[in-house]
Amino acid sequence: MKKTGKYIIILLLVLALLGGAVALLIYLPSENSQEESSSAVESTAEQISLLDRDVAEVKSVEVENSAGSFTLLPVKSGDDIDFTLDGYEEYDLNTSLITANVRTLLSLNASKDLGSREDLDSFGLGTDAASVTISYTSGDSETLLLGNNAGESVGKYVLQDDTVYIASGVPINLFESKFSYFNTSVYSVPDRTEITEDEEGNEQETTGLDILYEAEFSGTAFPEPISLKYSDEATSTYLMTEPIKAETGNTAFDELVAALKTLTADSVVEAGLSDEVLEEYGLAEPEAKIVFNMNDSEHTLAVSAKNSDGNRYLIADDKDVVYQVTNSLVEKWAECSVSTLRMSYVWIPNIKNVEKLTVTVDGDQVYEYNITRTKNEEKSTEDAVQYDLSVKNAGGEEVSYEDAYQPFYQKLISLAVFSQEQGDLASIPEMKVVYEYFGGGSDTLELYKVKDENRYAAMLNGKFNGQIRGTEVSAMLENIPE
């Protein structure tokens, strides 16, 4: 056979195969024909406008969901229109969020039209749906039902005029309580500023350390109220005055100050305080309450006991709302105690502030130290005066400051509390220490033996301060200068 004849036969076979394939495609049902036979008509080519109304036309937006019902109303703001929460206009509302939600609703578009559906519950569009009714100034209105997250694409199911759509960008607040529109910022303490002057005499404003001038803790979690104050009397600058007297400038205290600087709640759960509301949220008798002054900014906070989720309810200052907060936001003050806030030392007056120290042991052994201080011109600055000390005993004899008095004094102020239990005490003290200060004032420390135990109860100015170990007292007395 000639080559030309072979090529003609091959060409005919190829054409026959192509013709069969074309015929098969013609007789197969198309995707469009399947969609047309379905009860739902899906449109994915372009966005479908569900609502296309101007914000100026809105009279009200009424929302009803599983958390309750509320109404959003327009208010004039200059040339603009904002929205507020009806009945709660005087509260601290996030009006920007409310306005944004209404504007989003008015321009809501659908990505898919699923047509009319009988089983609305499967889309979350039955009795559990959120209902939104928009009333217009013209007198007409529109209602949308908002359902579950769409399983086949991004968005939520929306029912409008018996047609189910899938729309993205549906505001989540429309499914939540009206209180989701309340601002959750409880308070923020302003920074403390200081005016400093450089070497050339130029003044500049700087941010200083936060100062907690006063704080008082109470509530059912505090058998005895605790009071703290900022004090020049304290070496650490902070003093616990009730129920005991002790320094309190420790790590737990620093964490407390940091926690009190600002507070933002998780949510608002109720507005309008009444005896019934306070009782409902466990705030009629708060578990913990704190009244404090930081940087000259005063605040009052109170919290309930932890609920089943481990969170607490909180009221603050004169705000007429109940907040919910995670426990971690308030535990530094709501769960503190005398033992966590105080420094462990019984009493630690600065050695250079003590003008006279009198130590009495066993009722009749008296050791007296009279201190003279002289300004050290070389070490002193404009901000801090440094002193050199000289010490004499009751007989006027010199006592070495560095070799005798200072080591003993260090042991004395190092006596540390390890327990807040008082125990069964002896009737008279085994040791008494009186500190008398330059400029006036005094403090008295007494140590009472705990019966049948090698430990002592420390009494500072007649008030129980804590138990200390007997070994520490023995080590201190071994160093007492004669």
CSV table of C-alpha atoms in Angstrom, one decimal:
chain,number,residue,atom,x,y,z
A,1,MET,CA,0.0,0.0,0.0
A,2,LYS,CA,1.2,3.5,-0.8
A,3,LYS,CA,2.1,5.9,2.0
A,4,THR,CA,-0.6,8.3,1.0
A,5,GLY,CA,-3.3,5.6,1.4
A,6,LYS,CA,-2.0,4.8,4.9
A,7,TYR,CA,-2.2,8.4,6.0
A,8,ILE,CA,-5.8,8.7,4.7
A,9,ILE,CA,-6.9,5.6,6.7
A,10,ILE,CA,-5.3,6.8,10.0
A,11,LEU,CA,-6.9,10.3,9.5
A,12,LEU,CA,-10.3,8.6,9.1
A,13,LEU,CA,-9.9,6.6,12.3
A,14,VAL,CA,-8.9,9.7,14.3
A,15,LEU,CA,-12.0,11.6,13.0
A,16,ALA,CA,-14.2,8.7,14.0
A,17,LEU,CA,-12.9,8.6,17.6
A,18,LEU,CA,-13.3,12.4,18.0
A,19,GLY,CA,-16.8,12.2,16.7
A,20,GLY,CA,-17.7,9.6,19.3
A,21,ALA,CA,-16.3,11.6,22.1
A,22,VAL,CA,-18.3,14.7,21.0
A,23,ALA,CA,-21.5,12.6,20.9
A,24,LEU,CA,-20.9,11.3,24.4
A,25,LEU,CA,-20.4,14.8,25.8
A,26,ILE,CA,-23.6,16.0,24.1
A,27,TYR,CA,-25.7,13.2,25.7
A,28,LEU,CA,-24.2,13.4,29.2
A,29,PRO,CA,-26.3,15.6,31.7
A,30,SER,CA,-24.6,18.9,32.4
A,31,GLU,CA,-23.9,20.4,35.8
A,32,ASN,CA,-26.3,23.2,35.0
A,33,SER,CA,-29.1,20.7,34.3
A,34,GLN,CA,-28.5,19.1,37.7
A,35,GLU,CA,-28.8,22.4,39.4
A,36,GLU,CA,-31.9,23.3,37.6
A,37,SER,CA,-33.5,20.0,38.7
A,38,SER,CA,-32.7,20.8,42.3
A,39,SER,CA,-35.1,22.7,44.6
A,40,ALA,CA,-32.3,25.2,45.4
A,41,VAL,CA,-30.9,27.7,43.0
A,42,GLU,CA,-27.3,28.7,43.8
A,43,SER,CA,-25.7,31.9,42.5
A,44,THR,CA,-22.0,32.2,42.8
A,45,ALA,CA,-21.1,34.5,39.9
A,46,GLU,CA,-21.6,37.7,41.9
A,47,GLN,CA,-22.6,39.0,45.3
A,48,ILE,CA,-26.3,39.2,46.1
A,49,SER,CA,-27.4,42.4,47.9
A,50,LEU,CA,-29.7,41.5,50.8
A,51,LEU,CA,-30.2,45.0,52.2
A,52,ASP,CA,-29.3,48.1,50.4
A,53,ARG,CA,-30.7,51.0,52.4
A,54,ASP,CA,-29.1,54.2,53.6
A,55,VAL,CA,-28.3,54.7,57.3
A,56,ALA,CA,-30.4,57.9,57.3
A,57,GLU,CA,-33.5,55.8,56.5
A,58,VAL,CA,-33.2,53.6,59.7
A,59,LYS,CA,-35.7,54.3,62.5
A,60,SER,CA,-34.6,51.3,64.7
A,61,VAL,CA,-33.0,47.9,64.7
A,62,GLU,CA,-34.7,45.4,67.0
A,63,VAL,CA,-32.7,42.3,67.9
A,64,GLU,CA,-34.0,39.1,69.6
A,65,ASN,CA,-31.7,36.1,70.3
A,66,SER,CA,-31.1,33.4,72.8
A,67,ALA,CA,-29.5,36.0,75.2
A,68,GLY,CA,-32.4,38.4,75.2
A,69,SER,CA,-33.6,41.3,73.2
A,70,PHE,CA,-32.5,44.9,72.6
A,71,THR,CA,-33.0,47.8,70.3
A,72,LEU,CA,-30.5,50.0,68.5
A,73,LEU,CA,-31.5,53.6,67.8
A,74,PRO,CA,-29.9,56.3,65.6
A,75,VAL,CA,-28.5,59.5,67.2
A,76,LYS,CA,-27.3,62.6,65.4
A,77,SER,CA,-23.6,63.3,65.9
A,78,GLY,CA,-22.9,66.5,64.0
A,79,ASP,CA,-23.4,65.7,60.4
A,80,ASP,CA,-23.0,62.0,61.0
A,81,ILE,CA,-25.5,59.4,62.3
A,82,ASP,CA,-24.3,57.1,65.1
A,83,PHE,CA,-26.3,54.4,66.9
A,84,THR,CA,-26.8,53.7,70.6
A,85,LEU,CA,-28.4,51.1,72.8
A,86,ASP,CA,-32.0,52.0,73.7
A,87,GLY,CA,-32.4,52.5,77.4
A,88,TYR,CA,-28.7,52.5,78.2
A,89,GLU,CA,-27.6,55.8,76.7
A,90,GLU,CA,-26.1,57.0,79.9
A,91,TYR,CA,-23.8,54.0,80.3
A,92,ASP,CA,-20.3,53.6,78.9
A,93,LEU,CA,-21.2,52.1,75.5
A,94,ASN,CA,-19.0,51.2,72.6
A,95,THR,CA,-21.0,53.4,70.2
A,96,SER,CA,-18.4,52.9,67.4
A,97,LEU,CA,-19.1,49.2,67.5
A,98,ILE,CA,-22.9,49.6,67.5
A,99,THR,CA,-22.7,52.0,64.6
A,100,ALA,CA,-20.4,49.7,62.7
A,101,ASN,CA,-22.7,46.8,63.2
A,102,VAL,CA,-25.7,48.6,61.9
A,103,ARG,CA,-23.8,49.9,58.8
A,104,THR,CA,-22.5,46.4,58.1
A,105,LEU,CA,-26.1,45.0,58.4
A,106,LEU,CA,-27.4,47.6,55.9
A,107,SER,CA,-24.8,46.6,53.3
A,108,LEU,CA,-25.0,42.8,53.9
A,109,ASN,CA,-24.3,40.7,50.7
A,110,ALA,CA,-24.8,37.0,50.2
A,111,SER,CA,-22.4,34.8,48.3
A,112,LYS,CA,-24.9,32.0,47.7
A,113,ASP,CA,-28.7,31.7,47.2
A,114,LEU,CA,-29.8,28.3,48.5
A,115,GLY,CA,-33.4,28.9,47.6
A,116,SER,CA,-36.4,28.0,49.7
A,117,ARG,CA,-35.8,25.3,52.3
A,118,GLU,CA,-38.2,23.4,54.5
A,119,ASP,CA,-35.8,22.1,57.2
A,120,LEU,CA,-34.8,25.5,58.6
A,121,ASP,CA,-33.6,24.0,61.9
A,122,SER,CA,-30.7,22.3,60.1
A,123,PHE,CA,-29.5,25.8,59.2
A,124,GLY,CA,-30.0,27.2,62.6
A,125,LEU,CA,-32.9,29.3,61.3
A,126,GLY,CA,-35.7,27.8,63.4
A,127,THR,CA,-36.6,28.8,66.9
A,128,ASP,CA,-32.9,29.3,67.8
A,129,ALA,CA,-32.3,31.9,65.1
A,130,ALA,CA,-31.4,35.5,65.9
A,131,SER,CA,-34.0,37.8,64.6
A,132,VAL,CA,-33.2,41.3,63.3
A,133,THR,CA,-36.0,43.7,62.3
A,134,ILE,CA,-35.0,46.9,60.7
A,135,SER,CA,-37.7,49.6,60.7
A,136,TYR,CA,-37.4,52.6,58.4
A,137,THR,CA,-38.6,56.1,58.6
A,138,SER,CA,-40.8,55.4,55.6
A,139,GLY,CA,-42.9,53.1,57.7
A,140,ASP,CA,-41.8,49.8,56.1
A,141,SER,CA,-39.5,47.2,57.7
A,142,GLU,CA,-37.4,44.1,56.9
A,143,THR,CA,-36.6,41.1,59.0
A,144,LEU,CA,-33.7,38.8,58.7
A,145,LEU,CA,-33.1,35.5,60.6
A,146,LEU,CA,-29.5,34.7,61.3
A,147,GLY,CA,-28.4,31.1,61.8
A,148,ASN,CA,-25.4,28.8,62.0
A,149,ASN,CA,-22.0,29.0,60.4
A,150,ALA,CA,-22.3,27.8,56.8
A,151,GLY,CA,-20.7,24.3,56.4
A,152,GLU,CA,-19.8,24.6,52.7
A,153,SER,CA,-18.3,28.1,52.7
A,154,VAL,CA,-17.4,31.1,54.8
A,155,GLY,CA,-20.3,32.9,56.3
A,156,LYS,CA,-23.6,32.3,58.1
A,157,TYR,CA,-27.0,31.2,57.0
A,158,VAL,CA,-29.5,34.1,56.6
A,159,LEU,CA,-33.2,33.8,55.9
A,160,GLN,CA,-34.9,36.6,54.1
A,161,ASP,CA,-38.3,36.4,52.5
A,162,ASP,CA,-38.4,32.5,52.7
A,163,THR,CA,-35.0,32.3,50.9
A,164,VAL,CA,-31.9,30.9,52.6
A,165,TYR,CA,-28.6,32.7,51.7
A,166,ILE,CA,-25.0,32.4,52.8
A,167,ALA,CA,-23.6,35.8,53.9
A,168,SER,CA,-20.2,36.7,55.3
A,169,GLY,CA,-19.5,39.5,57.7
A,170,VAL,CA,-22.7,39.1,59.9
A,171,PRO,CA,-21.9,41.0,63.1
A,172,ILE,CA,-21.3,38.5,66.0
A,173,ASN,CA,-22.8,40.9,68.5
A,174,LEU,CA,-26.3,40.3,67.0
A,175,PHE,CA,-26.1,36.8,68.5
A,176,GLU,CA,-25.0,38.0,71.9
A,177,SER,CA,-26.3,39.9,74.9
A,178,LYS,CA,-26.9,43.6,74.8
A,179,PHE,CA,-24.1,43.9,77.3
A,180,SER,CA,-21.6,43.0,74.5
A,181,TYR,CA,-21.9,46.7,73.5
A,182,PHE,CA,-20.7,48.0,76.8
A,183,ASN,CA,-17.1,49.1,77.2
A,184,THR,CA,-15.1,46.7,79.4
A,185,SER,CA,-12.4,49.1,80.5
A,186,VAL,CA,-12.9,49.4,84.3
A,187,TYR,CA,-10.2,52.0,85.0
A,188,SER,CA,-6.6,53.0,84.4
A,189,VAL,CA,-4.4,54.9,86.9
A,190,PRO,CA,-2.4,57.7,85.2
A,191,ASP,CA,1.3,57.6,85.4
A,192,ARG,CA,3.0,59.6,88.1
A,193,THR,CA,5.2,62.4,86.6
A,194,GLU,CA,8.2,64.1,88.1
A,195,ILE,CA,10.0,67.3,87.1
A,196,THR,CA,13.7,66.8,87.0
A,197,GLU,CA,16.5,69.3,86.3
A,198,ASP,CA,19.7,68.5,84.4
A,199,GLU,CA,23.2,69.9,85.0
A,200,GLU,CA,22.4,73.0,82.9
A,201,GLY,CA,19.3,73.8,84.8
A,202,ASN,CA,16.8,72.7,82.2
A,203,GLU,CA,13.6,71.1,83.5
A,204,GLN,CA,12.0,68.1,82.0
A,205,GLU,CA,9.1,65.9,82.9
A,206,THR,CA,9.7,62.3,83.4
A,207,THR,CA,7.6,59.3,84.4
A,208,GLY,CA,8.1,58.3,88.0
A,209,LEU,CA,7.5,55.0,89.8
A,210,ASP,CA,3.9,54.2,90.7
A,211,ILE,CA,3.2,54.9,94.4
A,212,LEU,CA,0.4,53.1,96.3
A,213,TYR,CA,-0.2,55.7,98.9
A,214,GLU,CA,-2.9,53.7,100.7
A,215,ALA,CA,-4.7,50.4,100.4
A,216,GLU,CA,-7.3,48.6,102.6
A,217,PHE,CA,-8.4,45.0,102.1
A,218,SER,CA,-11.7,43.6,103.5
A,219,GLY,CA,-14.4,41.1,102.7
A,220,THR,CA,-15.3,37.6,103.8
A,221,ALA,CA,-11.9,36.3,102.8
A,222,PHE,CA,-10.2,38.7,105.3
A,223,PRO,CA,-11.0,37.8,108.9
A,224,GLU,CA,-9.2,41.0,109.8
A,225,PRO,CA,-8.9,44.0,107.5
A,226,ILE,CA,-5.4,44.7,106.1
A,227,SER,CA,-4.2,48.2,105.8
A,228,LEU,CA,-1.1,49.3,103.9
A,229,LYS,CA,0.4,52.8,103.5
A,230,TYR,CA,3.3,54.6,101.9
A,231,SER,CA,5.6,55.6,104.7
A,232,ASP,CA,9.0,57.3,105.2
A,233,GLU,CA,9.1,55.3,108.4
A,234,ALA,CA,9.6,52.1,106.5
A,235,THR,CA,13.0,51.1,105.0
A,236,SER,CA,11.1,49.7,102.0
A,237,THR,CA,8.9,52.8,102.0
A,238,TYR,CA,5.8,50.6,102.5
A,239,LEU,CA,4.2,49.7,105.8
A,240,MET,CA,1.5,47.4,106.9
A,241,THR,CA,-0.4,49.0,109.7
A,242,GLU,CA,-3.3,46.6,110.3
A,243,PRO,CA,-3.7,43.9,111.6
A,244,ILE,CA,0.0,44.0,112.4
A,245,LYS,CA,2.8,46.5,111.9
A,246,ALA,CA,5.4,45.2,109.4
A,247,GLU,CA,7.2,46.3,106.3
A,248,THR,CA,5.6,45.2,103.1
A,249,GLY,CA,7.9,46.0,100.2
A,250,ASN,CA,8.3,42.5,99.0
A,251,THR,CA,7.8,40.7,95.6
A,252,ALA,CA,4.1,40.0,96.3
A,253,PHE,CA,3.6,43.7,97.1
A,254,ASP,CA,5.3,44.8,93.8
A,255,GLU,CA,3.0,42.4,91.9
A,256,LEU,CA,0.0,43.8,93.7
A,257,VAL,CA,0.9,47.4,92.6
A,258,ALA,CA,1.4,46.3,89.0
A,259,ALA,CA,-2.0,44.5,89.0
A,260,LEU,CA,-3.8,47.6,90.4
A,261,LYS,CA,-2.5,49.9,87.7
A,262,THR,CA,-5.2,49.2,85.2
A,263,LEU,CA,-8.1,46.8,84.8
A,264,THR,CA,-10.1,45.6,81.8
A,265,ALA,CA,-12.9,43.1,82.4
A,266,ASP,CA,-13.9,40.2,80.2
A,267,SER,CA,-17.5,41.4,79.8
A,268,VAL,CA,-20.4,43.2,81.4
A,269,VAL,CA,-23.1,40.9,82.7
A,270,GLU,CA,-25.6,43.3,84.2
A,271,ALA,CA,-26.4,47.0,84.3
A,272,GLY,CA,-28.4,48.8,87.1
A,273,LEU,CA,-27.2,47.8,90.5
A,274,SER,CA,-29.8,46.9,93.1
A,275,ASP,CA,-29.9,44.8,96.3
A,276,GLU,CA,-31.3,41.9,94.2
A,277,VAL,CA,-28.6,42.2,91.5
A,278,LEU,CA,-25.8,42.3,94.2
A,279,GLU,CA,-27.3,39.3,95.9
A,280,GLU,CA,-27.6,37.4,92.6
A,281,TYR,CA,-23.9,37.9,91.7
A,282,GLY,CA,-22.5,37.3,95.1
A,283,LEU,CA,-21.6,41.0,95.7
A,284,ALA,CA,-24.0,41.8,98.6
A,285,GLU,CA,-21.2,40.5,100.8
A,286,PRO,CA,-18.1,40.5,98.6
A,287,GLU,CA,-15.4,37.9,99.1
A,288,ALA,CA,-12.8,40.6,98.7
A,289,LYS,CA,-12.8,44.3,98.6
A,290,ILE,CA,-10.0,46.9,98.2
A,291,VAL,CA,-10.0,50.6,98.5
A,292,PHE,CA,-6.8,52.2,97.3
A,293,ASN,CA,-5.0,55.4,96.3
A,294,MET,CA,-2.4,55.0,93.6
A,295,ASN,CA,-0.7,58.1,92.1
A,296,ASP,CA,-3.5,60.2,93.8
A,297,SER,CA,-6.1,58.2,91.8
A,298,GLU,CA,-8.6,56.6,94.2
A,299,HIS,CA,-10.6,53.4,93.4
A,300,THR,CA,-12.8,50.9,95.1
A,301,LEU,CA,-13.1,47.3,93.8
A,302,ALA,CA,-15.1,44.4,95.1
A,303,VAL,CA,-15.4,40.8,93.8
A,304,SER,CA,-17.5,37.8,94.4
A,305,ALA,CA,-16.3,34.3,95.1
A,306,LYS,CA,-15.2,32.3,92.0
A,307,ASN,CA,-18.1,30.9,90.0
A,308,SER,CA,-18.2,27.5,88.4
A,309,ASP,CA,-15.9,28.6,85.6
A,310,GLY,CA,-13.3,30.0,88.0
A,311,ASN,CA,-14.2,33.6,87.1
A,312,ARG,CA,-15.4,36.4,89.4
A,313,TYR,CA,-18.0,39.1,89.3
A,314,LEU,CA,-16.8,42.6,90.0
A,315,ILE,CA,-18.1,46.0,90.8
A,316,ALA,CA,-16.0,49.1,90.7
A,317,ASP,CA,-16.2,52.7,91.9
A,318,ASP,CA,-19.5,54.4,91.1
A,319,LYS,CA,-20.0,52.4,87.9
A,320,ASP,CA,-23.6,51.0,87.7
A,321,VAL,CA,-22.6,47.7,86.2
A,322,VAL,CA,-21.5,44.2,87.1
A,323,TYR,CA,-18.4,43.0,85.3
A,324,GLN,CA,-17.0,39.4,84.8
A,325,VAL,CA,-13.3,39.0,85.2
A,326,THR,CA,-10.9,36.1,85.0
A,327,ASN,CA,-9.5,35.4,88.4
A,328,SER,CA,-5.9,36.0,87.3
A,329,LEU,CA,-6.8,39.7,86.8
A,330,VAL,CA,-7.7,40.2,90.5
A,331,GLU,CA,-6.0,37.4,92.5
A,332,LYS,CA,-3.0,39.5,93.5
A,333,TRP,CA,-5.3,41.5,95.8
A,334,ALA,CA,-8.4,39.3,96.2
A,335,GLU,CA,-6.3,36.3,97.4
A,336,CYS,CA,-3.5,38.0,99.3
A,337,SER,CA,-3.0,37.7,103.1
A,338,VAL,CA,-0.9,39.2,105.9
A,339,SER,CA,1.8,36.5,105.4
A,340,THR,CA,2.0,37.1,101.6
A,341,LEU,CA,2.1,40.9,101.7
A,342,ARG,CA,4.4,41.4,104.7
A,343,MET,CA,8.2,41.1,104.7
A,344,SER,CA,9.2,38.2,107.0
A,345,TYR,CA,11.3,40.4,109.3
A,346,VAL,CA,9.6,41.4,112.5
A,347,TRP,CA,10.8,45.0,112.4
A,348,ILE,CA,13.7,46.6,110.5
A,349,PRO,CA,14.3,50.2,111.4
A,350,ASN,CA,17.2,51.8,109.7
A,351,ILE,CA,20.2,51.6,112.0
A,352,LYS,CA,21.1,55.3,111.3
A,353,ASN,CA,17.7,56.4,112.5
A,354,VAL,CA,18.0,54.8,116.0
A,355,GLU,CA,19.2,57.2,118.7
A,356,LYS,CA,18.9,54.8,121.6
A,357,LEU,CA,18.6,51.1,121.7
A,358,THR,CA,17.6,49.3,125.0
A,359,VAL,CA,17.6,45.5,125.2
A,360,THR,CA,16.3,43.7,128.4
A,361,VAL,CA,16.8,40.0,128.7
A,362,ASP,CA,15.2,37.7,131.4
A,363,GLY,CA,13.6,40.8,133.0
A,364,ASP,CA,16.7,42.1,134.7
A,365,GLN,CA,19.6,42.1,132.3
A,366,VAL,CA,19.6,45.5,130.6
A,367,TYR,CA,21.8,46.6,127.7
A,368,GLU,CA,21.7,50.2,126.7
A,369,TYR,CA,23.3,51.8,123.6
A,370,ASN,CA,23.3,55.5,123.0
A,371,ILE,CA,24.2,56.6,119.4
A,372,THR,CA,25.6,59.8,118.2
A,373,ARG,CA,25.6,60.5,114.5
A,374,THR,CA,27.7,62.9,112.5
A,375,LYS,CA,27.1,64.1,109.0
A,376,ASN,CA,29.7,62.7,106.5
A,377,GLU,CA,30.4,65.7,104.3
A,378,GLU,CA,32.2,63.7,101.6
A,379,LYS,CA,29.6,61.0,101.2
A,380,SER,CA,26.5,63.3,101.6
A,381,THR,CA,24.7,64.7,98.6
A,382,GLU,CA,21.8,67.2,98.1
A,383,ASP,CA,19.3,64.3,98.0
A,384,ALA,CA,20.8,62.1,100.7
A,385,VAL,CA,22.6,62.8,103.9
A,386,GLN,CA,25.1,60.1,105.0
A,387,TYR,CA,26.1,59.7,108.7
A,388,ASP,CA,28.9,58.3,110.7
A,389,LEU,CA,27.8,56.6,114.0
A,390,SER,CA,29.5,56.3,117.3
A,391,VAL,CA,28.0,54.1,120.1
A,392,LYS,CA,28.3,54.2,123.9
A,393,ASN,CA,26.8,51.9,126.5
A,394,ALA,CA,24.9,52.9,129.7
A,395,GLY,CA,28.2,53.5,131.5
A,396,GLY,CA,29.5,55.9,128.8
A,397,GLU,CA,32.0,53.4,127.4
A,398,GLU,CA,32.7,53.3,123.7
A,399,VAL,CA,31.2,50.3,121.9
A,400,SER,CA,32.8,49.4,118.5
A,401,TYR,CA,30.2,50.2,115.8
A,402,GLU,CA,31.7,48.0,113.1
A,403,ASP,CA,32.9,45.1,115.3
A,404,ALA,CA,30.1,44.9,117.9
A,405,TYR,CA,27.1,47.1,117.6
A,406,GLN,CA,26.5,46.7,113.9
A,407,PRO,CA,26.8,42.8,113.8
A,408,PHE,CA,24.4,42.6,116.8
A,409,TYR,CA,21.9,45.0,115.2
A,410,GLN,CA,22.0,43.1,112.0
A,411,LYS,CA,21.1,39.9,113.9
A,412,LEU,CA,18.3,41.7,115.7
A,413,ILE,CA,16.5,43.1,112.7
A,414,SER,CA,17.0,39.7,110.9
A,415,LEU,CA,14.6,38.0,113.2
A,416,ALA,CA,12.1,36.5,110.8
A,417,VAL,CA,8.4,35.4,111.1
A,418,PHE,CA,7.6,31.9,109.9
A,419,SER,CA,4.1,31.5,111.2
A,420,GLN,CA,1.1,33.8,112.0
A,421,GLU,CA,-0.2,31.4,114.7
A,422,GLN,CA,0.0,32.9,118.1
A,423,GLY,CA,0.1,29.7,120.3
A,424,ASP,CA,0.1,29.3,124.1
A,425,LEU,CA,2.4,32.0,125.4
A,426,ALA,CA,4.3,32.6,128.7
A,427,SER,CA,3.0,35.4,130.8
A,428,ILE,CA,6.0,37.6,130.7
A,429,PRO,CA,8.5,38.4,127.9
A,430,GLU,CA,11.9,36.8,127.9
A,431,MET,CA,13.3,39.7,125.9
A,432,LYS,CA,12.3,43.4,125.3
A,433,VAL,CA,13.8,45.8,122.8
A,434,VAL,CA,13.0,49.5,122.7
A,435,TYR,CA,14.0,51.6,119.6
A,436,GLU,CA,14.1,55.3,120.2
A,437,TYR,CA,14.6,57.5,117.1
A,438,PHE,CA,16.3,60.7,116.1
A,439,GLY,CA,13.5,63.2,115.8
A,440,GLY,CA,11.3,61.5,118.3
A,441,GLY,CA,9.1,58.4,118.4
A,442,SER,CA,9.8,54.8,119.5
A,443,ASP,CA,8.9,51.2,118.9
A,444,THR,CA,8.9,48.3,121.4
A,445,LEU,CA,9.5,44.7,120.5
A,446,GLU,CA,8.8,41.9,123.0
A,447,LEU,CA,9.5,38.2,122.7
A,448,TYR,CA,7.3,35.7,124.6
A,449,LYS,CA,8.2,32.0,124.8
A,450,VAL,CA,5.7,29.7,123.2
A,451,LYS,CA,5.1,27.0,125.7
A,452,ASP,CA,6.6,23.6,125.0
A,453,GLU,CA,8.1,24.9,121.8
A,454,ASN,CA,11.5,26.3,120.8
A,455,ARG,CA,10.0,29.4,119.4
A,456,TYR,CA,8.9,32.9,120.4
A,457,ALA,CA,5.9,35.0,119.7
A,458,ALA,CA,6.9,38.5,118.7
A,459,MET,CA,4.8,41.5,119.9
A,460,LEU,CA,5.4,44.8,118.3
A,461,ASN,CA,4.0,47.7,120.2
A,462,GLY,CA,1.8,45.3,122.1
A,463,LYS,CA,0.3,43.6,119.0
A,464,PHE,CA,1.1,40.1,117.9
A,465,ASN,CA,3.4,40.1,114.9
A,466,GLY,CA,4.2,36.4,114.3
A,467,GLN,CA,6.2,33.5,115.6
A,468,ILE,CA,10.0,33.3,115.2
A,469,ARG,CA,12.4,30.4,115.7
A,470,GLY,CA,14.2,30.0,119.0
A,471,THR,CA,17.5,29.3,117.2
A,472,GLU,CA,17.5,32.8,115.7
A,473,VAL,CA,16.9,34.4,119.1
A,474,SER,CA,19.8,32.4,120.6
A,475,ALA,CA,22.1,33.4,117.7
A,476,MET,CA,21.2,37.0,118.2
A,477,LEU,CA,21.8,37.0,121.9
A,478,GLU,CA,25.2,35.5,121.5
A,479,ASN,CA,26.2,38.6,119.7
A,480,ILE,CA,24.9,41.2,122.2
A,481,PRO,CA,27.7,43.7,123.1
A,482,GLU,CA,28.6,43.9,126.8
